[in-house]
Coordinates of C-alpha atoms (C1' of nucleotides) in Angstrom, one line a residue:
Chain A
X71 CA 89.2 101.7 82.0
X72 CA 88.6 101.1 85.6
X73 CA 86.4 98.6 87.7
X74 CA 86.8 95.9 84.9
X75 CA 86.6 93.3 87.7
X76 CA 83.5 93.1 90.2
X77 CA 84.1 94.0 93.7
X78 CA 85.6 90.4 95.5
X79 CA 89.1 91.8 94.7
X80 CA 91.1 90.8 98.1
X81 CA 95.1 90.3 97.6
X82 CA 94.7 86.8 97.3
X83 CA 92.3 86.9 94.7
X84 CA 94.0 89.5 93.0
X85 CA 97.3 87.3 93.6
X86 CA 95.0 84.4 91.7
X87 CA 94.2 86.6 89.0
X88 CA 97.9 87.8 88.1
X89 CA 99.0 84.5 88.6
X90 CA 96.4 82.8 85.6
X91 CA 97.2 86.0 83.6
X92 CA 100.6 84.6 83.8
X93 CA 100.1 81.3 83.1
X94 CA 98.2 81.3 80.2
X95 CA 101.0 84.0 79.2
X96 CA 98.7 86.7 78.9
X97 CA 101.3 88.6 80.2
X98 CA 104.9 88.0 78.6
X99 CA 108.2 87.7 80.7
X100 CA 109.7 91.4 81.2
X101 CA 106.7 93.1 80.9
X102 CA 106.3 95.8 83.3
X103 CA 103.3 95.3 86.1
X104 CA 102.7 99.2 87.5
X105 CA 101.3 99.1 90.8
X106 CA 99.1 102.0 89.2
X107 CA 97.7 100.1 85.8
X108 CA 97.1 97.3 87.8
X109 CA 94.8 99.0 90.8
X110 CA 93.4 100.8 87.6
X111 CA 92.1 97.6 85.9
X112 CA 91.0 95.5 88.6
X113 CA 89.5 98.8 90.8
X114 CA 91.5 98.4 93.9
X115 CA 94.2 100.5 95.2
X116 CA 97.8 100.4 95.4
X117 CA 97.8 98.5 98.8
X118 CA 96.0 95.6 97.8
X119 CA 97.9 95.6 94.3
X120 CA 101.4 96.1 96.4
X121 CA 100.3 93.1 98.9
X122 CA 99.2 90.6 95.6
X123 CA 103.1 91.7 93.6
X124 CA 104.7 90.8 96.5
X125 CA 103.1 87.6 96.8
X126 CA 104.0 86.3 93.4
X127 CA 107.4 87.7 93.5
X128 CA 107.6 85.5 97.0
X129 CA 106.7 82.7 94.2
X130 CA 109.4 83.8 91.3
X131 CA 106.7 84.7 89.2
X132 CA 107.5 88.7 89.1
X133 CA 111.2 90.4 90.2
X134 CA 110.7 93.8 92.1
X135 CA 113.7 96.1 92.0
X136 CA 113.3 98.7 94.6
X137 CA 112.0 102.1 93.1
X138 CA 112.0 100.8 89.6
X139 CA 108.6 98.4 89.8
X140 CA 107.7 94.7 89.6
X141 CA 107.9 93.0 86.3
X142 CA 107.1 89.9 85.8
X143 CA 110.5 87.6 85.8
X144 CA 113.0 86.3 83.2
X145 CA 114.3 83.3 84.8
X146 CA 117.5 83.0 83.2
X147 CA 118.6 79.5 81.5
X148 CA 120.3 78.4 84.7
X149 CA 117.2 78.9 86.9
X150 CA 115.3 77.6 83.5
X151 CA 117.4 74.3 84.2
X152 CA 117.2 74.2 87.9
X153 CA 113.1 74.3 87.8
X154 CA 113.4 70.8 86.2
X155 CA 115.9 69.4 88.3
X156 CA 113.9 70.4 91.2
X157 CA 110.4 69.2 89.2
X158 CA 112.4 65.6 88.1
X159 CA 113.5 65.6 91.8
X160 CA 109.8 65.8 93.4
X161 CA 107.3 64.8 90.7
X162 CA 108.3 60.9 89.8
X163 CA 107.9 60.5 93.8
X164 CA 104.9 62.4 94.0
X165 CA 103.3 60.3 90.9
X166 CA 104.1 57.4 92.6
X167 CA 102.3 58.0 96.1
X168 CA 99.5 59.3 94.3
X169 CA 99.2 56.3 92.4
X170 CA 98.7 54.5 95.6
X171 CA 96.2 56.4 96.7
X172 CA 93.9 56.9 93.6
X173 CA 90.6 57.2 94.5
X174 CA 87.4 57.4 91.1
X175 CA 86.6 60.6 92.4
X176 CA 90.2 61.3 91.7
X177 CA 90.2 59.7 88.4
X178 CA 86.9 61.5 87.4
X179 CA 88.8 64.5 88.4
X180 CA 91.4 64.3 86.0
X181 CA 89.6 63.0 83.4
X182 CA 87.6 66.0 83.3
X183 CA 91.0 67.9 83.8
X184 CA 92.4 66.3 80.1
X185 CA 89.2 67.2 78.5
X186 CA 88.7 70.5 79.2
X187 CA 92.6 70.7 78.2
X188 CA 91.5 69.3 75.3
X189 CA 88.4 71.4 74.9
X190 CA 90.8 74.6 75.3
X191 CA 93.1 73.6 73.1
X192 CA 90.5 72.8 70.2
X193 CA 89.4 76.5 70.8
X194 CA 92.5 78.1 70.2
X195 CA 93.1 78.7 73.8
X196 CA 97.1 77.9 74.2
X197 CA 97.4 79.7 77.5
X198 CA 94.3 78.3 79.2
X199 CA 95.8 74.8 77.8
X200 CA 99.0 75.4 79.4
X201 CA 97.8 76.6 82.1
X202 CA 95.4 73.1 82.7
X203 CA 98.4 71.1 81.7
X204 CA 100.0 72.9 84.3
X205 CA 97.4 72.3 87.1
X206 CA 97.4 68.2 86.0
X207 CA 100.9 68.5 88.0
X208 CA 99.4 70.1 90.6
X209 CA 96.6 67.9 91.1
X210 CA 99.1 64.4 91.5
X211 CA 101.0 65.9 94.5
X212 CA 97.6 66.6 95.9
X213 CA 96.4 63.3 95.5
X214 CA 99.4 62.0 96.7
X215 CA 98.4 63.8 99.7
X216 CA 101.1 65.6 100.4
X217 CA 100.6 69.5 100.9
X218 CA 103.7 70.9 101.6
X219 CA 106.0 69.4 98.5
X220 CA 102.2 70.2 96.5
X221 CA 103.4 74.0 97.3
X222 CA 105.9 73.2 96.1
X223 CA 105.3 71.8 92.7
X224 CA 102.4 74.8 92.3
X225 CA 105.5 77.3 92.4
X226 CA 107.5 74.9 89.9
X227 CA 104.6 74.7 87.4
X228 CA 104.4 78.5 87.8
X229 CA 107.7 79.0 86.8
X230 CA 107.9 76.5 84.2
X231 CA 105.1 78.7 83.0
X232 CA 107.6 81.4 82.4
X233 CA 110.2 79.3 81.1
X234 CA 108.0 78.1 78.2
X235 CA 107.3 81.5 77.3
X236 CA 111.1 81.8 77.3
X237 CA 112.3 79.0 75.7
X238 CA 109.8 77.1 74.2
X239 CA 111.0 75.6 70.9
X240 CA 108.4 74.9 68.8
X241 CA 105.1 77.3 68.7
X242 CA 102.8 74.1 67.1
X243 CA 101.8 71.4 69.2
X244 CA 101.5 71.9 73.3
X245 CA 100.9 67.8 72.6
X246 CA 102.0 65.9 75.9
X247 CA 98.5 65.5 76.3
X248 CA 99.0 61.8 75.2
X249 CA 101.8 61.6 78.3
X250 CA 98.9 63.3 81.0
X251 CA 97.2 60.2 79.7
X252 CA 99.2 57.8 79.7
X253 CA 100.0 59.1 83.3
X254 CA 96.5 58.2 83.9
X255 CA 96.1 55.2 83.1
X256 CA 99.1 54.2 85.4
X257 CA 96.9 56.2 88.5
X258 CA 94.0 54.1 87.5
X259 CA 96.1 51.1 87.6
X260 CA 97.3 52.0 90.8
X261 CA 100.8 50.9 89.6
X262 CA 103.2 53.1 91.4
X263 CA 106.6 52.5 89.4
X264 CA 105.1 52.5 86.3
X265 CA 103.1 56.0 87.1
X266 CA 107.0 57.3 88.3
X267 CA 108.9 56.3 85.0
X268 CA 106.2 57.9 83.2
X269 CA 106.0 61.0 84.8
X270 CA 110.2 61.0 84.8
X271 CA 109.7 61.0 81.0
X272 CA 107.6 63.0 80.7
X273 CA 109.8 65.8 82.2
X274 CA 113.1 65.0 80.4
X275 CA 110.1 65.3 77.3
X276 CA 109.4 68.7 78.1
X277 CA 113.1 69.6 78.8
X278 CA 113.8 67.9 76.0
X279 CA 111.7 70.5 74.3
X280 CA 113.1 73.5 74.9
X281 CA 116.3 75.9 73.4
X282 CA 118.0 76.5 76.4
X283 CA 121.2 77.4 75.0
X284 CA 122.9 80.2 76.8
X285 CA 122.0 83.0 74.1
X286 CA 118.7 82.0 73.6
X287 CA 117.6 85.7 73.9
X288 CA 114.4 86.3 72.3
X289 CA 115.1 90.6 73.3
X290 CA 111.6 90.8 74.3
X291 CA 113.3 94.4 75.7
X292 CA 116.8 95.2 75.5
X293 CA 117.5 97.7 77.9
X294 CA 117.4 95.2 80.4
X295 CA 119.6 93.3 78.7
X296 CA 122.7 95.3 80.7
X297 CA 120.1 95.3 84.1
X298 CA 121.3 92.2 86.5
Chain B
X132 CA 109.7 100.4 124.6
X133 CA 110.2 101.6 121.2
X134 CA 112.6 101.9 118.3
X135 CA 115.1 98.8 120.5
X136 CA 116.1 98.3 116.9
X137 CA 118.4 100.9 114.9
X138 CA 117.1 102.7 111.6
X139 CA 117.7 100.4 108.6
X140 CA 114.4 98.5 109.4
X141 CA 112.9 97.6 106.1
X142 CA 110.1 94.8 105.3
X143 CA 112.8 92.0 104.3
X144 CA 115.1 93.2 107.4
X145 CA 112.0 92.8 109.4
X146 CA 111.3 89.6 108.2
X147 CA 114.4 88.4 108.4
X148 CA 114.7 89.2 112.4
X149 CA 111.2 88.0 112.7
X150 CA 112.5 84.4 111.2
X151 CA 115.7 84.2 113.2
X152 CA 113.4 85.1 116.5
X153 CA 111.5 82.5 115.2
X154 CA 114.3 79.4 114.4
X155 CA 115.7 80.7 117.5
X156 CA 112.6 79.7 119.4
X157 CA 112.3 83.4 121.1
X158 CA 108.7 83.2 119.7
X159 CA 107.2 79.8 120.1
X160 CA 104.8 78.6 118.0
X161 CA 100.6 79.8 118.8
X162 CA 102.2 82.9 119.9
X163 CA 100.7 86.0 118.4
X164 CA 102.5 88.5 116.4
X165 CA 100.2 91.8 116.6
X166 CA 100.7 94.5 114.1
X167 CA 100.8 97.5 116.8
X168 CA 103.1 95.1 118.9
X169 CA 105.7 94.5 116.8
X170 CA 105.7 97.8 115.2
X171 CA 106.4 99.7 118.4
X172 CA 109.2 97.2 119.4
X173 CA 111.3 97.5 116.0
X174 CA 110.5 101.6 115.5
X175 CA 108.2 101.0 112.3
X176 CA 104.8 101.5 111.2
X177 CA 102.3 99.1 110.6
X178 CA 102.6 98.9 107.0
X179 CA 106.2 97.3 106.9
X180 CA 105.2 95.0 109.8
X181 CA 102.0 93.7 107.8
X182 CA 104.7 93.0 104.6
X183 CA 106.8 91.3 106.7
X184 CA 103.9 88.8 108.4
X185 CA 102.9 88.6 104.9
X186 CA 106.5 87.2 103.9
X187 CA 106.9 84.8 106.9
X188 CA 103.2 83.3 106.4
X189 CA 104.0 82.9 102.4
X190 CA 106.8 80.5 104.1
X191 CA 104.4 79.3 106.8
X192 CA 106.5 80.5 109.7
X193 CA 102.8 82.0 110.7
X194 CA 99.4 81.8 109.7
X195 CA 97.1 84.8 109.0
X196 CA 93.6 84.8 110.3
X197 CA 91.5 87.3 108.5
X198 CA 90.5 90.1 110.8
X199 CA 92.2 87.6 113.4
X200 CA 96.2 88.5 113.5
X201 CA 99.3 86.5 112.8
X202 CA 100.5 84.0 114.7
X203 CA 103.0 81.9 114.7
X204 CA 102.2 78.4 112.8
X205 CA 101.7 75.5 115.0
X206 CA 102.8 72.6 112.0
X207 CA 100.2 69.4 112.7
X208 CA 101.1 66.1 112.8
X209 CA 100.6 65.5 109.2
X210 CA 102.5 68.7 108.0
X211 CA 105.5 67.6 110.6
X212 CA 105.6 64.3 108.8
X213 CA 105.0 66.1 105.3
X214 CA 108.0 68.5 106.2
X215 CA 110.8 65.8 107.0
X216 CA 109.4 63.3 103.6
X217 CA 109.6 66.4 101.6
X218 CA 113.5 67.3 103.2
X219 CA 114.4 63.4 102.7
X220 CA 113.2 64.0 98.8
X221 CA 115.2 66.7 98.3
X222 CA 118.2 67.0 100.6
X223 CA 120.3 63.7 100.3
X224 CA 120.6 64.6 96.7
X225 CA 121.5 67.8 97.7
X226 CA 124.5 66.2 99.5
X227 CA 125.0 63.8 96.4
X228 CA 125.4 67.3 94.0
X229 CA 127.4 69.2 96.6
X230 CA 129.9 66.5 97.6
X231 CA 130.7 67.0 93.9
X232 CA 131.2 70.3 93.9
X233 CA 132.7 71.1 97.3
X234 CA 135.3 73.8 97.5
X235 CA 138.0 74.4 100.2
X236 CA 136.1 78.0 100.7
X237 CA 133.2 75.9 101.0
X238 CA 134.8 73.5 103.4
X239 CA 136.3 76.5 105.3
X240 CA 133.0 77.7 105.7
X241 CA 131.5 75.0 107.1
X242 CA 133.8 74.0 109.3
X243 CA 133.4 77.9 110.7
X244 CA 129.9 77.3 110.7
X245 CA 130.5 73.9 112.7
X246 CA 132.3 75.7 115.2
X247 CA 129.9 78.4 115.3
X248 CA 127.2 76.1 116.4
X249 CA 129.5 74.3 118.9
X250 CA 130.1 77.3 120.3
X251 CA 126.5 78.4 120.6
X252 CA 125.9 75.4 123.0
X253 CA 128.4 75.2 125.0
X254 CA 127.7 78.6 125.6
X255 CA 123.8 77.1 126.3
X256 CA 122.4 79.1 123.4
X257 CA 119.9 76.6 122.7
X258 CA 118.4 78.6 120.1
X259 CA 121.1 80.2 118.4
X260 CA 122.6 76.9 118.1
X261 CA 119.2 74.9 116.3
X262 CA 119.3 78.1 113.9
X263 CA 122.8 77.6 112.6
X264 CA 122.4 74.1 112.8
X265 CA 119.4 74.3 110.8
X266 CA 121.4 77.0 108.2
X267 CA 123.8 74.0 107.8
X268 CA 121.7 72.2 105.4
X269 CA 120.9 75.1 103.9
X270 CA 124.7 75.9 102.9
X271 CA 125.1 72.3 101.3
X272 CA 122.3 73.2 99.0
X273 CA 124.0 76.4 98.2
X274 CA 127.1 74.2 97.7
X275 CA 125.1 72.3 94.9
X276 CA 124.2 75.2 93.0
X277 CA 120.8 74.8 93.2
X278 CA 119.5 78.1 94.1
X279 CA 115.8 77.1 93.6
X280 CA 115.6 73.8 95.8
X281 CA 117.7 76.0 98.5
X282 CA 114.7 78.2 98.3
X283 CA 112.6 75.0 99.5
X284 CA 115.1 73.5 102.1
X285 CA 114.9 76.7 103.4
X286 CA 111.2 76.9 104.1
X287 CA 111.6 73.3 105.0
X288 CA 114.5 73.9 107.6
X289 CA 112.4 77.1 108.6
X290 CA 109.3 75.1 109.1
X291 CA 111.1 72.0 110.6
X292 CA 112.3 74.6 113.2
X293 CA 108.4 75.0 114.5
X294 CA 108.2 71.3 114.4
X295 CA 111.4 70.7 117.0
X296 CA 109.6 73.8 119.1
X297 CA 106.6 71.6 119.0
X298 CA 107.4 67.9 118.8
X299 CA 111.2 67.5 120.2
X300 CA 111.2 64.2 122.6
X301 CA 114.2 65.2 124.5
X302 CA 115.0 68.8 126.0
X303 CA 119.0 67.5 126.6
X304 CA 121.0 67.0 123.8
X305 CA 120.8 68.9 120.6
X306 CA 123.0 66.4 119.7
X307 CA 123.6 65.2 115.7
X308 CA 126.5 67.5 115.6
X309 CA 128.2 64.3 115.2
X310 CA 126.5 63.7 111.9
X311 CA 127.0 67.3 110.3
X312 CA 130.8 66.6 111.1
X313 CA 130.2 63.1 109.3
X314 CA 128.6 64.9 106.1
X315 CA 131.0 67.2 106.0
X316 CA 134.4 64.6 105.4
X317 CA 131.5 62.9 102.9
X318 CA 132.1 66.6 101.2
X319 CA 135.4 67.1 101.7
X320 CA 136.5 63.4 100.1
X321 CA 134.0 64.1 97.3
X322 CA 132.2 61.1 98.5
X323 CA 128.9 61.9 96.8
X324 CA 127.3 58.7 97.0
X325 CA 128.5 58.6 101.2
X326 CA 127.3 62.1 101.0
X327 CA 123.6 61.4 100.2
X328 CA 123.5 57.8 102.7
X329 CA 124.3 60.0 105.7
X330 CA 121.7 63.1 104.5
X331 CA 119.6 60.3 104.3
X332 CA 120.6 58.8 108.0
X333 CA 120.6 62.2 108.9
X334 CA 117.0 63.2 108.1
X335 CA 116.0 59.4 109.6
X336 CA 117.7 60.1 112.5
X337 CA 116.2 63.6 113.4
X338 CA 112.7 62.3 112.1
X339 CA 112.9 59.4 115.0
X340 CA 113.9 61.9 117.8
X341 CA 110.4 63.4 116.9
X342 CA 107.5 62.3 119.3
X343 CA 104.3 62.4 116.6
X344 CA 101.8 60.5 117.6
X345 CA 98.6 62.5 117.2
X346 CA 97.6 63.4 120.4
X347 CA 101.0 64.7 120.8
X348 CA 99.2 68.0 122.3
X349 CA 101.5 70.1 124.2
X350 CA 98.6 72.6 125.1
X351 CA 99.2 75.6 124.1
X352 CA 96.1 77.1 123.7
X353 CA 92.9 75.0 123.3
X354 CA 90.8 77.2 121.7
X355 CA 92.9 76.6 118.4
X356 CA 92.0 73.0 118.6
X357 CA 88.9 73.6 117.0
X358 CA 89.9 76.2 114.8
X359 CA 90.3 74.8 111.1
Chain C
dA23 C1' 131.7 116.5 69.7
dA24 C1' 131.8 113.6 73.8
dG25 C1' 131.3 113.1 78.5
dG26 C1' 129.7 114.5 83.0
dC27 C1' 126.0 116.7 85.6
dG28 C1' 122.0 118.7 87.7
dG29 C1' 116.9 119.6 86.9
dT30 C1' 112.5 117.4 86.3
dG31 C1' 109.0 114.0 86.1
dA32 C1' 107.2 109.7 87.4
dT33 C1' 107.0 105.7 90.2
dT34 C1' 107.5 103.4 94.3
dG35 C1' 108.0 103.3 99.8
dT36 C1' 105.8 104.5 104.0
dG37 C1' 102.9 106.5 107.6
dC38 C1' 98.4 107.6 108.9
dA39 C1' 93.3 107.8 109.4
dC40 C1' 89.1 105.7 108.7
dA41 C1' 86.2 101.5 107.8
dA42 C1' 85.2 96.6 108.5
dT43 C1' 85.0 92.8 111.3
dA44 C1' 85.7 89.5 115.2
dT45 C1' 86.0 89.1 120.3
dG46 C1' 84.4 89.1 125.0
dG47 C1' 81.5 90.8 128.4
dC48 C1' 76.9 92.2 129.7
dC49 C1' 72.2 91.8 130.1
dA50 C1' 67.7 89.8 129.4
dG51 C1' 64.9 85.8 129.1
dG52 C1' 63.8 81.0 130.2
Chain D
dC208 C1' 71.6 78.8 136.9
dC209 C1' 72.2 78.5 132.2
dT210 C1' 71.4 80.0 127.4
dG211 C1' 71.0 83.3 123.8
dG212 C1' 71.6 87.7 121.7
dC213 C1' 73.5 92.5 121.8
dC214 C1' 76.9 96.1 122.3
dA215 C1' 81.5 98.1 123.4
dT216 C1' 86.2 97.5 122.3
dA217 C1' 90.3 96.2 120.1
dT218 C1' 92.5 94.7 116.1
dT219 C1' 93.1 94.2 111.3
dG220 C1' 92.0 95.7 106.2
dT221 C1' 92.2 99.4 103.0
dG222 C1' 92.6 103.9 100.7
dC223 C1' 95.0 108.0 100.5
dA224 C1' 98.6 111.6 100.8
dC225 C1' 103.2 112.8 101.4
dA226 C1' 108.2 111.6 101.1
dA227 C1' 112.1 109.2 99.0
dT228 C1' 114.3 107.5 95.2
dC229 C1' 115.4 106.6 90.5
dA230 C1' 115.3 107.3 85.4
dC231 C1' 115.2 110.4 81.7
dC232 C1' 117.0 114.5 79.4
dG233 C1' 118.8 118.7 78.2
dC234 C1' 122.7 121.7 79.3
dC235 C1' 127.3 122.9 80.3
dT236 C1' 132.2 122.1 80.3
dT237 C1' 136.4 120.5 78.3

DNA sequence: AAGGCGGTGATTGTGCACAATATGGCCAGG
DNA sequence: CCTGGCCATATTGTGCACAATCACCGCCTT
């Protein structure tokens, strides 16, 4: 099965693509990403694949081991912990600009951010869910106009995306979708503080919400178990 | 001149030279990096030299213009500002965790890496003395244990490094030794709470010796000014 | 039978050649 | 004299082929 994608395939799209792919856990931590398959798929060759694996291993998202491959990463329960420390570091601060700055195209924004969250999740759709409730993260720091720590939160959200796959307790509800807007509200209301404490619980929530005891090895593959 | 650099010349050795020339400020910012150019000066072929831009604009240490070249990044006003709110979000608690955590290795190290810089400018290595200087902050987040917001500080030290190039008021006195010798008795007595008010002071301090008003246009080049 | 070891296959790493595209100078027209 | 478009040139973007390296596996030795 070759060409499966039409021909805009440039690294950064193809970077793009792998990226949502991983997000909405199409592809599962550990799971091997040949330079080969991949060029296969999306009709491109090895250089532009090699360029886009590189990109995302740049962002945590996939670990390369020289002359093994690139497989998309296991971030271990320490890095799992440090992601959320960094996120509860940047994020409360980053609500709190943004709520200060607000505009209704803004708000129309995210509104129609939540409901096609919603939307996805009524269809089934956990991983484009995740991937939305992801992006609402993204959207504040750039609102709160600030590009550079925005960078920085996209590469958090990415790898919480992996962590969830990790060690995501319960496979039911994604819910928080009440907390996105409640979060809203507080934008809307252009209240600062109150848009910070929210967002600061709604972290320690989602931390809150996953096994990240130090065993938690779901053995997805277990030669690599003995690897690092 | 070709192959000035010995064998072991792979992409991240490449990039890693590439950043030091860079925080050294051997290559200022607006300079262009061509592919052919550097290639012939390390003894490698285009391909490694393209991974390596590749790397150092995924940290924005350059910008790639399609079909264009690399060049090095000139940060704008905004993104200098962006930098230094983004390194006052994340570093004082930095010092708060490492003072915490501070080990007499640690201490030996950075006292060695004190002296290192000290020796650097007396010996009027300007350069060499703003990279290790710079590498300084970087250590105290290694000290915390926070291998993921190291990652950022970093990109942020890396980038703040193009900002100096670009913005620095004075050309005298690198100064604000004084105040890594200050953080680093914070460290040694444990004083987390001291630790993070001088980051803080720090961070205020460097930000102040910063001339960025928004005409601050040091004229490199003027056909960039129209650019994006 | 267990452990060490070299053959073999597959996958990645790199250099190279060709294609695509932007740049700058040149020429024609007003 | 200035403006507009065109072509030559240089540089980057990409595919491809060869080389390097590692994992797997069967065999030999003890």
């Amino acid at each position: 099965m070759s060409d499966t994608r039409s021909h805009p395939a440039s690294p950064d799209t193809l970077a793009i693509s792998l990226t949502e792919a991983i997000h909405e856990h199409r592809v599962l931590p550990g799971m091997k990403l040949s330079e080969d398959e991949v060029g296969d798929i999306y009709g491109v060759g090895r250089t532009v694949v090699r360029q886009a694996l590189r990109s995302l291993a740049h962002d945590g998202l996939v670990s390369i081991e020289r002359n093994r491959g690139a497989f998309v990463a296991r971030p271990s329960v320490k890095e799992a912990r440090e992601v959320f420390e960094a996120r509860a570091l940047l994020e409360p601060r980053m609500a709190r600009a943004a709520a200060e700055r607000t505009t209704k195209e803004d708000m129309a924004l995210l509104r129609a951010h939540i409901a096609d969250e919603h939307a996805a999740l009524d269809a089934g759709q956990h991983g484009r869910a995740l991937n939305l409730s992801g992006h609402f993260h993204v959207e504040i720091a750039r609102i709160a106009d600030q590009a550079t720590v925005e960078g920085f939160i996209r590469q958090l959200v990415s790898r919480s995306s992996l962590v969830i796959a990790l060690y995501w307790r319960r496979r039911n509800a994604m819910c928080e979708s009440h907390a996105h807007h409640a979060l809203l509200e507080a934008l809307s209301a252009h209240d600062g503080a109150g848009a910070e404490e929210l967002m600061k619980g709604h972290l320690l929530d989602l931390l809150s919400q996953l096994d990240l005891r130090d065993q938690a090895w779901t053995g997805v593959s277990l030669r690599e178990a003995l690897r690092p």
